mmCIF file with all atom_site columns, C-alpha atoms in Angstrom:
data_model
loop_
_atom_site.group_PDB
_atom_site.id
_atom_site.type_symbol
_atom_site.label_atom_id
_atom_site.label_alt_id
_atom_site.label_comp_id
_atom_site.label_asym_id
_atom_site.label_entity_id
_atom_site.label_seq_id
_atom_site.pdbx_PDB_ins_code
_atom_site.Cartn_x
_atom_site.Cartn_y
_atom_site.Cartn_z
_atom_site.occupancy
_atom_site.B_iso_or_equiv
_atom_site.pdbx_formal_charge
_atom_site.auth_seq_id
_atom_site.auth_comp_id
_atom_site.auth_asym_id
_atom_site.auth_atom_id
_atom_site.pdbx_PDB_model_num
ATOM 1   C CA . MET A 1 1   ? 30.224  -10.430 -30.215 1.00 52.00 ? 293 MET A CA 1
ATOM 2   C CA . THR A 1 2   ? 27.459  -10.679 -32.786 1.00 53.00 ? 294 THR A CA 1
ATOM 3   C CA . SER A 1 3   ? 24.204  -8.820  -32.586 1.00 52.00 ? 295 SER A CA 1
ATOM 4   C CA . THR A 1 4   ? 22.464  -12.169 -32.134 1.00 53.00 ? 296 THR A CA 1
ATOM 5   C CA . ALA A 1 5   ? 24.545  -12.879 -29.041 1.00 52.00 ? 297 ALA A CA 1
ATOM 6   C CA . LEU A 1 6   ? 23.777  -9.438  -27.646 1.00 51.00 ? 298 LEU A CA 1
ATOM 7   C CA . SER A 1 7   ? 20.029  -9.827  -28.124 1.00 50.00 ? 299 SER A CA 1
ATOM 8   C CA . GLN A 1 8   ? 20.130  -13.249 -26.492 1.00 54.00 ? 300 GLN A CA 1
ATOM 9   C CA . ASP A 1 9   ? 21.970  -11.810 -23.479 1.00 53.00 ? 301 ASP A CA 1
ATOM 10  C CA . ARG A 1 10  ? 19.206  -9.251  -22.951 1.00 58.00 ? 302 ARG A CA 1
ATOM 11  C CA . ASP A 1 11  ? 16.594  -11.982 -22.953 1.00 60.00 ? 303 ASP A CA 1
ATOM 12  C CA . VAL A 1 12  ? 18.281  -13.950 -20.180 1.00 58.00 ? 304 VAL A CA 1
ATOM 13  C CA . ALA A 1 13  ? 16.399  -13.670 -16.911 1.00 56.00 ? 305 ALA A CA 1
ATOM 14  C CA . PRO A 1 14  ? 18.336  -12.867 -13.748 1.00 53.00 ? 306 PRO A CA 1
ATOM 15  C CA . PRO A 1 15  ? 19.138  -15.835 -11.560 1.00 56.00 ? 307 PRO A CA 1
ATOM 16  C CA . PRO A 1 16  ? 16.238  -16.811 -9.270  1.00 58.00 ? 308 PRO A CA 1
ATOM 17  C CA . HIS A 1 17  ? 18.291  -15.971 -6.187  1.00 56.00 ? 309 HIS A CA 1
ATOM 18  C CA . ALA A 1 18  ? 18.807  -12.334 -7.228  1.00 57.00 ? 310 ALA A CA 1
ATOM 19  C CA . PRO A 1 19  ? 17.510  -10.084 -4.439  1.00 59.00 ? 311 PRO A CA 1
ATOM 20  C CA . SER A 1 20  ? 14.305  -8.213  -5.217  1.00 81.00 ? 312 SER A CA 1
ATOM 21  C CA . LYS A 1 21  ? 14.368  -4.423  -5.053  1.00 91.00 ? 313 LYS A CA 1
ATOM 22  C CA . LEU A 1 22  ? 11.325  -4.785  -2.823  1.00 94.00 ? 314 LEU A CA 1
ATOM 23  C CA . GLY A 1 23  ? 13.135  -7.090  -0.398  1.00 94.00 ? 315 GLY A CA 1
ATOM 24  C CA . VAL A 1 24  ? 10.511  -9.814  -0.885  1.00 95.00 ? 316 VAL A CA 1
ATOM 25  C CA . PRO A 1 25  ? 8.749   -11.247 -3.942  1.00 95.00 ? 317 PRO A CA 1
ATOM 26  C CA . LEU A 1 26  ? 6.050   -9.033  -5.450  1.00 95.00 ? 318 LEU A CA 1
ATOM 27  C CA . ALA A 1 27  ? 3.493   -11.708 -4.522  1.00 95.00 ? 319 ALA A CA 1
ATOM 28  C CA . ALA A 1 28  ? 4.356   -11.153 -0.861  1.00 96.00 ? 320 ALA A CA 1
ATOM 29  C CA . VAL A 1 29  ? 3.720   -7.408  -1.190  1.00 97.00 ? 321 VAL A CA 1
ATOM 30  C CA . VAL A 1 30  ? 0.382   -8.131  -2.871  1.00 97.00 ? 322 VAL A CA 1
ATOM 31  C CA . ALA A 1 31  ? -0.522  -10.518 -0.026  1.00 97.00 ? 323 ALA A CA 1
ATOM 32  C CA . LEU A 1 32  ? 0.342   -7.875  2.568   1.00 98.00 ? 324 LEU A CA 1
ATOM 33  C CA . VAL A 1 33  ? -1.832  -5.326  0.754   1.00 98.00 ? 325 VAL A CA 1
ATOM 34  C CA . ALA A 1 34  ? -4.671  -7.869  0.621   1.00 97.00 ? 326 ALA A CA 1
ATOM 35  C CA . LEU A 1 35  ? -4.571  -8.218  4.421   1.00 97.00 ? 327 LEU A CA 1
ATOM 36  C CA . ALA A 1 36  ? -5.805  -4.641  4.718   1.00 96.00 ? 328 ALA A CA 1
ATOM 37  C CA . LEU A 1 37  ? -8.619  -4.983  2.173   1.00 96.00 ? 329 LEU A CA 1
ATOM 38  C CA . PRO A 1 38  ? -11.290 -6.183  4.667   1.00 95.00 ? 330 PRO A CA 1
ATOM 39  C CA . ARG A 1 39  ? -10.919 -2.968  6.690   1.00 94.00 ? 331 ARG A CA 1
ATOM 40  C CA . VAL A 1 40  ? -11.336 -0.812  3.612   1.00 93.00 ? 332 VAL A CA 1
ATOM 41  C CA . ILE A 1 41  ? -14.483 -2.640  2.540   1.00 93.00 ? 333 ILE A CA 1
ATOM 42  C CA . ALA A 1 42  ? -15.913 -2.745  6.069   1.00 93.00 ? 334 ALA A CA 1
ATOM 43  C CA . HIS A 1 43  ? -15.283 0.973   6.462   1.00 90.00 ? 335 HIS A CA 1
ATOM 44  C CA . ASP A 1 44  ? -16.814 1.970   3.133   1.00 88.00 ? 336 ASP A CA 1
ATOM 45  C CA . LEU A 1 45  ? -19.897 -0.180  3.726   1.00 88.00 ? 337 LEU A CA 1
ATOM 46  C CA . SER A 1 46  ? -20.181 0.998   7.375   1.00 88.00 ? 338 SER A CA 1
ATOM 47  C CA . ALA A 1 47  ? -20.002 -2.636  8.503   1.00 93.00 ? 339 ALA A CA 1
ATOM 48  C CA . VAL A 1 48  ? -17.968 -1.780  11.609  1.00 94.00 ? 340 VAL A CA 1
ATOM 49  C CA . ALA A 1 49  ? -18.342 1.177   13.929  1.00 92.00 ? 341 ALA A CA 1
ATOM 50  C CA . PRO A 1 50  ? -15.429 3.595   14.163  1.00 91.00 ? 342 PRO A CA 1
ATOM 51  C CA . GLY A 1 51  ? -13.601 3.084   17.453  1.00 92.00 ? 343 GLY A CA 1
ATOM 52  C CA . SER A 1 52  ? -15.022 -0.404  17.965  1.00 94.00 ? 344 SER A CA 1
ATOM 53  C CA . PRO A 1 53  ? -12.753 -3.339  18.856  1.00 95.00 ? 345 PRO A CA 1
ATOM 54  C CA . ALA A 1 54  ? -13.468 -4.902  15.452  1.00 95.00 ? 346 ALA A CA 1
ATOM 55  C CA . ASN A 1 55  ? -12.411 -1.688  13.715  1.00 94.00 ? 347 ASN A CA 1
ATOM 56  C CA . SER A 1 56  ? -9.219  -1.589  15.782  1.00 95.00 ? 348 SER A CA 1
ATOM 57  C CA . VAL A 1 57  ? -8.348  -5.168  14.831  1.00 96.00 ? 349 VAL A CA 1
ATOM 58  C CA . LEU A 1 58  ? -9.122  -4.531  11.158  1.00 96.00 ? 350 LEU A CA 1
ATOM 59  C CA . SER A 1 59  ? -7.086  -1.306  11.194  1.00 95.00 ? 351 SER A CA 1
ATOM 60  C CA . LEU A 1 60  ? -4.049  -2.248  13.278  1.00 97.00 ? 352 LEU A CA 1
ATOM 61  C CA . GLY A 1 61  ? -3.826  -6.013  12.706  1.00 97.00 ? 353 GLY A CA 1
ATOM 62  C CA . PRO A 1 62  ? -2.592  -5.791  9.109   1.00 98.00 ? 354 PRO A CA 1
ATOM 63  C CA . LEU A 1 63  ? -0.016  -3.146  10.041  1.00 98.00 ? 355 LEU A CA 1
ATOM 64  C CA . VAL A 1 64  ? 1.400   -5.342  12.785  1.00 98.00 ? 356 VAL A CA 1
ATOM 65  C CA . VAL A 1 65  ? 1.617   -8.251  10.329  1.00 98.00 ? 357 VAL A CA 1
ATOM 66  C CA . TRP A 1 66  ? 3.291   -5.970  7.758   1.00 98.00 ? 358 TRP A CA 1
ATOM 67  C CA . VAL A 1 67  ? 5.997   -4.986  10.243  1.00 98.00 ? 359 VAL A CA 1
ATOM 68  C CA . VAL A 1 68  ? 6.552   -8.535  11.507  1.00 98.00 ? 360 VAL A CA 1
ATOM 69  C CA . VAL A 1 69  ? 6.836   -9.932  7.966   1.00 97.00 ? 361 VAL A CA 1
ATOM 70  C CA . ALA A 1 70  ? 9.177   -7.140  6.888   1.00 97.00 ? 362 ALA A CA 1
ATOM 71  C CA . VAL A 1 71  ? 11.402  -7.587  9.946   1.00 97.00 ? 363 VAL A CA 1
ATOM 72  C CA . LEU A 1 72  ? 11.619  -11.359 9.664   1.00 97.00 ? 364 LEU A CA 1
ATOM 73  C CA . ALA A 1 73  ? 11.542  -11.923 5.902   1.00 96.00 ? 365 ALA A CA 1
ATOM 74  C CA . SER A 1 74  ? 12.685  -8.830  4.022   1.00 96.00 ? 366 SER A CA 1
ATOM 75  C CA . ARG A 1 75  ? 16.189  -7.836  3.030   1.00 93.00 ? 367 ARG A CA 1
ATOM 76  C CA . ARG A 1 76  ? 14.824  -4.323  2.488   1.00 96.00 ? 368 ARG A CA 1
ATOM 77  C CA . ALA A 1 77  ? 12.170  -3.819  5.144   1.00 97.00 ? 369 ALA A CA 1
ATOM 78  C CA . PHE A 1 78  ? 11.694  -0.134  4.386   1.00 98.00 ? 370 PHE A CA 1
ATOM 79  C CA . SER A 1 79  ? 11.272  -0.724  0.627   1.00 97.00 ? 371 SER A CA 1
ATOM 80  C CA . THR A 1 80  ? 8.933   -3.639  1.265   1.00 98.00 ? 372 THR A CA 1
ATOM 81  C CA . LEU A 1 81  ? 6.588   -1.562  3.368   1.00 98.00 ? 373 LEU A CA 1
ATOM 82  C CA . VAL A 1 82  ? 6.708   1.579   1.242   1.00 98.00 ? 374 VAL A CA 1
ATOM 83  C CA . ALA A 1 83  ? 5.645   -0.578  -1.726  1.00 98.00 ? 375 ALA A CA 1
ATOM 84  C CA . THR A 1 84  ? 2.988   -2.213  0.458   1.00 98.00 ? 376 THR A CA 1
ATOM 85  C CA . GLY A 1 85  ? 1.726   1.195   1.594   1.00 98.00 ? 377 GLY A CA 1
ATOM 86  C CA . VAL A 1 86  ? 1.515   2.496   -1.969  1.00 98.00 ? 378 VAL A CA 1
ATOM 87  C CA . GLY A 1 87  ? -0.332  -0.671  -2.999  1.00 98.00 ? 379 GLY A CA 1
ATOM 88  C CA . TYR A 1 88  ? -2.653  -0.211  -0.049  1.00 98.00 ? 380 TYR A CA 1
ATOM 89  C CA . GLY A 1 89  ? -3.293  3.400   -1.099  1.00 98.00 ? 381 GLY A CA 1
ATOM 90  C CA . LEU A 1 90  ? -4.191  2.244   -4.602  1.00 98.00 ? 382 LEU A CA 1
ATOM 91  C CA . VAL A 1 91  ? -6.598  -0.335  -3.166  1.00 97.00 ? 383 VAL A CA 1
ATOM 92  C CA . VAL A 1 92  ? -8.185  2.205   -0.820  1.00 96.00 ? 384 VAL A CA 1
ATOM 93  C CA . GLY A 1 93  ? -8.679  4.706   -3.650  1.00 96.00 ? 385 GLY A CA 1
ATOM 94  C CA . THR A 1 94  ? -10.134 2.039   -5.910  1.00 96.00 ? 386 THR A CA 1
ATOM 95  C CA . VAL A 1 95  ? -12.540 0.722   -3.261  1.00 95.00 ? 387 VAL A CA 1
ATOM 96  C CA . HIS A 1 96  ? -13.599 4.259   -2.308  1.00 93.00 ? 388 HIS A CA 1
ATOM 97  C CA . ASN A 1 97  ? -14.430 5.008   -5.925  1.00 93.00 ? 389 ASN A CA 1
ATOM 98  C CA . LEU A 1 98  ? -16.214 1.684   -6.473  1.00 93.00 ? 390 LEU A CA 1
ATOM 99  C CA . ALA A 1 99  ? -18.286 2.178   -3.320  1.00 91.00 ? 391 ALA A CA 1
ATOM 100 C CA . TRP A 1 100 ? -18.877 5.906   -3.939  1.00 90.00 ? 392 TRP A CA 1
ATOM 101 C CA . SER A 1 101 ? -22.618 5.643   -4.607  1.00 86.00 ? 393 SER A CA 1
ATOM 102 C CA . THR A 1 102 ? -23.204 3.281   -1.679  1.00 86.00 ? 394 THR A CA 1
ATOM 103 C CA . THR A 1 103 ? -21.065 5.313   0.699   1.00 85.00 ? 395 THR A CA 1
ATOM 104 C CA . TRP A 1 104 ? -22.732 8.603   -0.096  1.00 86.00 ? 396 TRP A CA 1
ATOM 105 C CA . ALA A 1 105 ? -26.246 7.110   -0.528  1.00 85.00 ? 397 ALA A CA 1
ATOM 106 C CA . GLY A 1 106 ? -27.563 9.717   -2.954  1.00 80.00 ? 398 GLY A CA 1
ATOM 107 C CA . SER A 1 107 ? -25.996 12.646  -1.111  1.00 86.00 ? 399 SER A CA 1
ATOM 108 C CA . PRO A 1 108 ? -22.487 12.916  -2.518  1.00 86.00 ? 400 PRO A CA 1
ATOM 109 C CA . PRO A 1 109 ? -20.076 15.569  -1.300  1.00 89.00 ? 401 PRO A CA 1
ATOM 110 C CA . ARG A 1 110 ? -20.061 18.885  -3.129  1.00 89.00 ? 402 ARG A CA 1
ATOM 111 C CA . LEU A 1 111 ? -17.565 21.687  -3.466  1.00 91.00 ? 403 LEU A CA 1
ATOM 112 C CA . ALA A 1 112 ? -18.226 24.582  -1.113  1.00 90.00 ? 404 ALA A CA 1
ATOM 113 C CA . GLY A 1 113 ? -17.164 28.158  -0.571  1.00 90.00 ? 405 GLY A CA 1
ATOM 114 C CA . SER A 1 114 ? -16.124 30.097  -3.658  1.00 91.00 ? 406 SER A CA 1
ATOM 115 C CA . LEU A 1 115 ? -16.172 26.847  -5.678  1.00 89.00 ? 407 LEU A CA 1
ATOM 116 C CA . ALA A 1 116 ? -19.801 26.026  -4.860  1.00 89.00 ? 408 ALA A CA 1
ATOM 117 C CA . GLY A 1 117 ? -21.738 25.750  -8.109  1.00 88.00 ? 409 GLY A CA 1
ATOM 118 C CA . ALA A 1 118 ? -18.701 26.633  -10.240 1.00 92.00 ? 410 ALA A CA 1
ATOM 119 C CA . TRP A 1 119 ? -18.947 23.332  -12.118 1.00 93.00 ? 411 TRP A CA 1
ATOM 120 C CA . SER A 1 120 ? -21.628 20.851  -13.003 1.00 92.00 ? 412 SER A CA 1
ATOM 121 C CA . PRO A 1 121 ? -22.374 18.072  -10.498 1.00 89.00 ? 413 PRO A CA 1
ATOM 122 C CA . ALA A 1 122 ? -20.678 15.572  -12.843 1.00 91.00 ? 414 ALA A CA 1
ATOM 123 C CA . THR A 1 123 ? -17.503 17.667  -12.986 1.00 93.00 ? 415 THR A CA 1
ATOM 124 C CA . GLU A 1 124 ? -17.550 18.113  -9.211  1.00 92.00 ? 416 GLU A CA 1
ATOM 125 C CA . GLU A 1 125 ? -17.868 14.349  -8.783  1.00 91.00 ? 417 GLU A CA 1
ATOM 126 C CA . ILE A 1 126 ? -14.897 13.733  -11.077 1.00 94.00 ? 418 ILE A CA 1
ATOM 127 C CA . LEU A 1 127 ? -12.819 16.282  -9.145  1.00 94.00 ? 419 LEU A CA 1
ATOM 128 C CA . LEU A 1 128 ? -13.816 14.876  -5.763  1.00 94.00 ? 420 LEU A CA 1
ATOM 129 C CA . ARG A 1 129 ? -13.253 11.261  -6.828  1.00 94.00 ? 421 ARG A CA 1
ATOM 130 C CA . GLY A 1 130 ? -9.831  12.256  -8.162  1.00 95.00 ? 422 GLY A CA 1
ATOM 131 C CA . ALA A 1 131 ? -8.981  14.052  -4.934  1.00 95.00 ? 423 ALA A CA 1
ATOM 132 C CA . SER A 1 132 ? -10.155 11.007  -2.979  1.00 95.00 ? 424 SER A CA 1
ATOM 133 C CA . GLY A 1 133 ? -7.904  8.745   -5.060  1.00 96.00 ? 425 GLY A CA 1
ATOM 134 C CA . LEU A 1 134 ? -4.862  10.999  -4.648  1.00 97.00 ? 426 LEU A CA 1
ATOM 135 C CA . SER A 1 135 ? -5.531  11.371  -0.932  1.00 97.00 ? 427 SER A CA 1
ATOM 136 C CA . SER A 1 136 ? -5.806  7.600   -0.563  1.00 97.00 ? 428 SER A CA 1
ATOM 137 C CA . LEU A 1 137 ? -2.538  7.067   -2.410  1.00 98.00 ? 429 LEU A CA 1
ATOM 138 C CA . ALA A 1 138 ? -0.730  9.670   -0.298  1.00 98.00 ? 430 ALA A CA 1
ATOM 139 C CA . THR A 1 139 ? -2.149  8.241   2.925   1.00 97.00 ? 431 THR A CA 1
ATOM 140 C CA . GLY A 1 140 ? -1.108  4.721   1.944   1.00 98.00 ? 432 GLY A CA 1
ATOM 141 C CA . ALA A 1 141 ? 2.399   5.913   1.080   1.00 98.00 ? 433 ALA A CA 1
ATOM 142 C CA . VAL A 1 142 ? 2.761   7.684   4.438   1.00 98.00 ? 434 VAL A CA 1
ATOM 143 C CA . ILE A 1 143 ? 1.507   4.591   6.288   1.00 98.00 ? 435 ILE A CA 1
ATOM 144 C CA . GLY A 1 144 ? 4.059   2.512   4.366   1.00 98.00 ? 436 GLY A CA 1
ATOM 145 C CA . ILE A 1 145 ? 6.860   4.963   5.157   1.00 98.00 ? 437 ILE A CA 1
ATOM 146 C CA . VAL A 1 146 ? 6.061   4.967   8.881   1.00 98.00 ? 438 VAL A CA 1
ATOM 147 C CA . ALA A 1 147 ? 5.645   1.174   9.042   1.00 98.00 ? 439 ALA A CA 1
ATOM 148 C CA . GLY A 1 148 ? 8.824   0.737   6.974   1.00 98.00 ? 440 GLY A CA 1
ATOM 149 C CA . ALA A 1 149 ? 10.807  3.008   9.279   1.00 98.00 ? 441 ALA A CA 1
ATOM 150 C CA . ILE A 1 150 ? 9.578   1.018   12.284  1.00 98.00 ? 442 ILE A CA 1
ATOM 151 C CA . ALA A 1 151 ? 10.474  -2.317  10.652  1.00 98.00 ? 443 ALA A CA 1
ATOM 152 C CA . TRP A 1 152 ? 13.891  -1.033  9.556   1.00 97.00 ? 444 TRP A CA 1
ATOM 153 C CA . ALA A 1 153 ? 14.615  0.271   13.080  1.00 97.00 ? 445 ALA A CA 1
ATOM 154 C CA . ILE A 1 154 ? 13.599  -3.044  14.654  1.00 97.00 ? 446 ILE A CA 1
ATOM 155 C CA . GLN A 1 155 ? 15.845  -4.932  12.217  1.00 96.00 ? 447 GLN A CA 1
ATOM 156 C CA . GLU A 1 156 ? 18.785  -2.638  12.967  1.00 96.00 ? 448 GLU A CA 1
ATOM 157 C CA . VAL A 1 157 ? 18.399  -2.980  16.733  1.00 96.00 ? 449 VAL A CA 1
ATOM 158 C CA . ALA A 1 158 ? 18.025  -6.767  16.414  1.00 96.00 ? 450 ALA A CA 1
ATOM 159 C CA . ARG A 1 159 ? 21.102  -7.022  14.154  1.00 94.00 ? 451 ARG A CA 1
ATOM 160 C CA . ARG A 1 160 ? 23.183  -4.958  16.566  1.00 95.00 ? 452 ARG A CA 1
ATOM 161 C CA . ASN A 1 161 ? 22.148  -7.413  19.246  1.00 95.00 ? 453 ASN A CA 1
ATOM 162 C CA . GLY A 1 162 ? 23.350  -10.368 17.186  1.00 93.00 ? 454 GLY A CA 1
ATOM 163 C CA . ALA A 1 163 ? 20.204  -11.419 15.315  1.00 93.00 ? 455 ALA A CA 1
ATOM 164 C CA . HIS A 1 164 ? 20.556  -12.689 11.771  1.00 92.00 ? 456 HIS A CA 1
ATOM 165 C CA . LEU A 1 165 ? 17.768  -11.006 9.855   1.00 89.00 ? 457 LEU A CA 1
ATOM 166 C CA . PRO A 1 166 ? 15.979  -11.608 7.621   1.00 91.00 ? 458 PRO A CA 1
ATOM 167 C CA . LEU A 1 167 ? 15.384  -15.206 8.588   1.00 87.00 ? 459 LEU A CA 1
ATOM 168 C CA . ARG A 1 168 ? 15.199  -16.481 5.028   1.00 68.00 ? 460 ARG A CA 1
#
């Protein structure tokens, strides 16, 4: 085989029916992440009260949709929702950092204890924003893992009972 033939082979896209490693198209994962965005914004802008019915719908509604979509449409429900959770964590961290000044309204958090005053306020803010971003990412990943485990378990039980999942 010539080097030209080899380079052409590498440029060939996989067939459109090749299964995604995510179990669904990337656009579907992005759409699932987007479902949770209103809760993040509402929370950061204090638009809904914690514990209110609206907060419950904004918090739990997207997760229920995530699980239903993964069960019915994904060949890899666990992978789909871990990716969705990580994407959600990235969105949460980004929104938290974008809304930082509004959220803290001139009274941002500060390091305390033996770290109080150890760094300039600007350095503290960078550290705290970074910690917020990492915490958001970790939280999103854990939410995705839990939701993915639930979706995977539902699919397995349904398959053992004769269901043909995913539906697509």
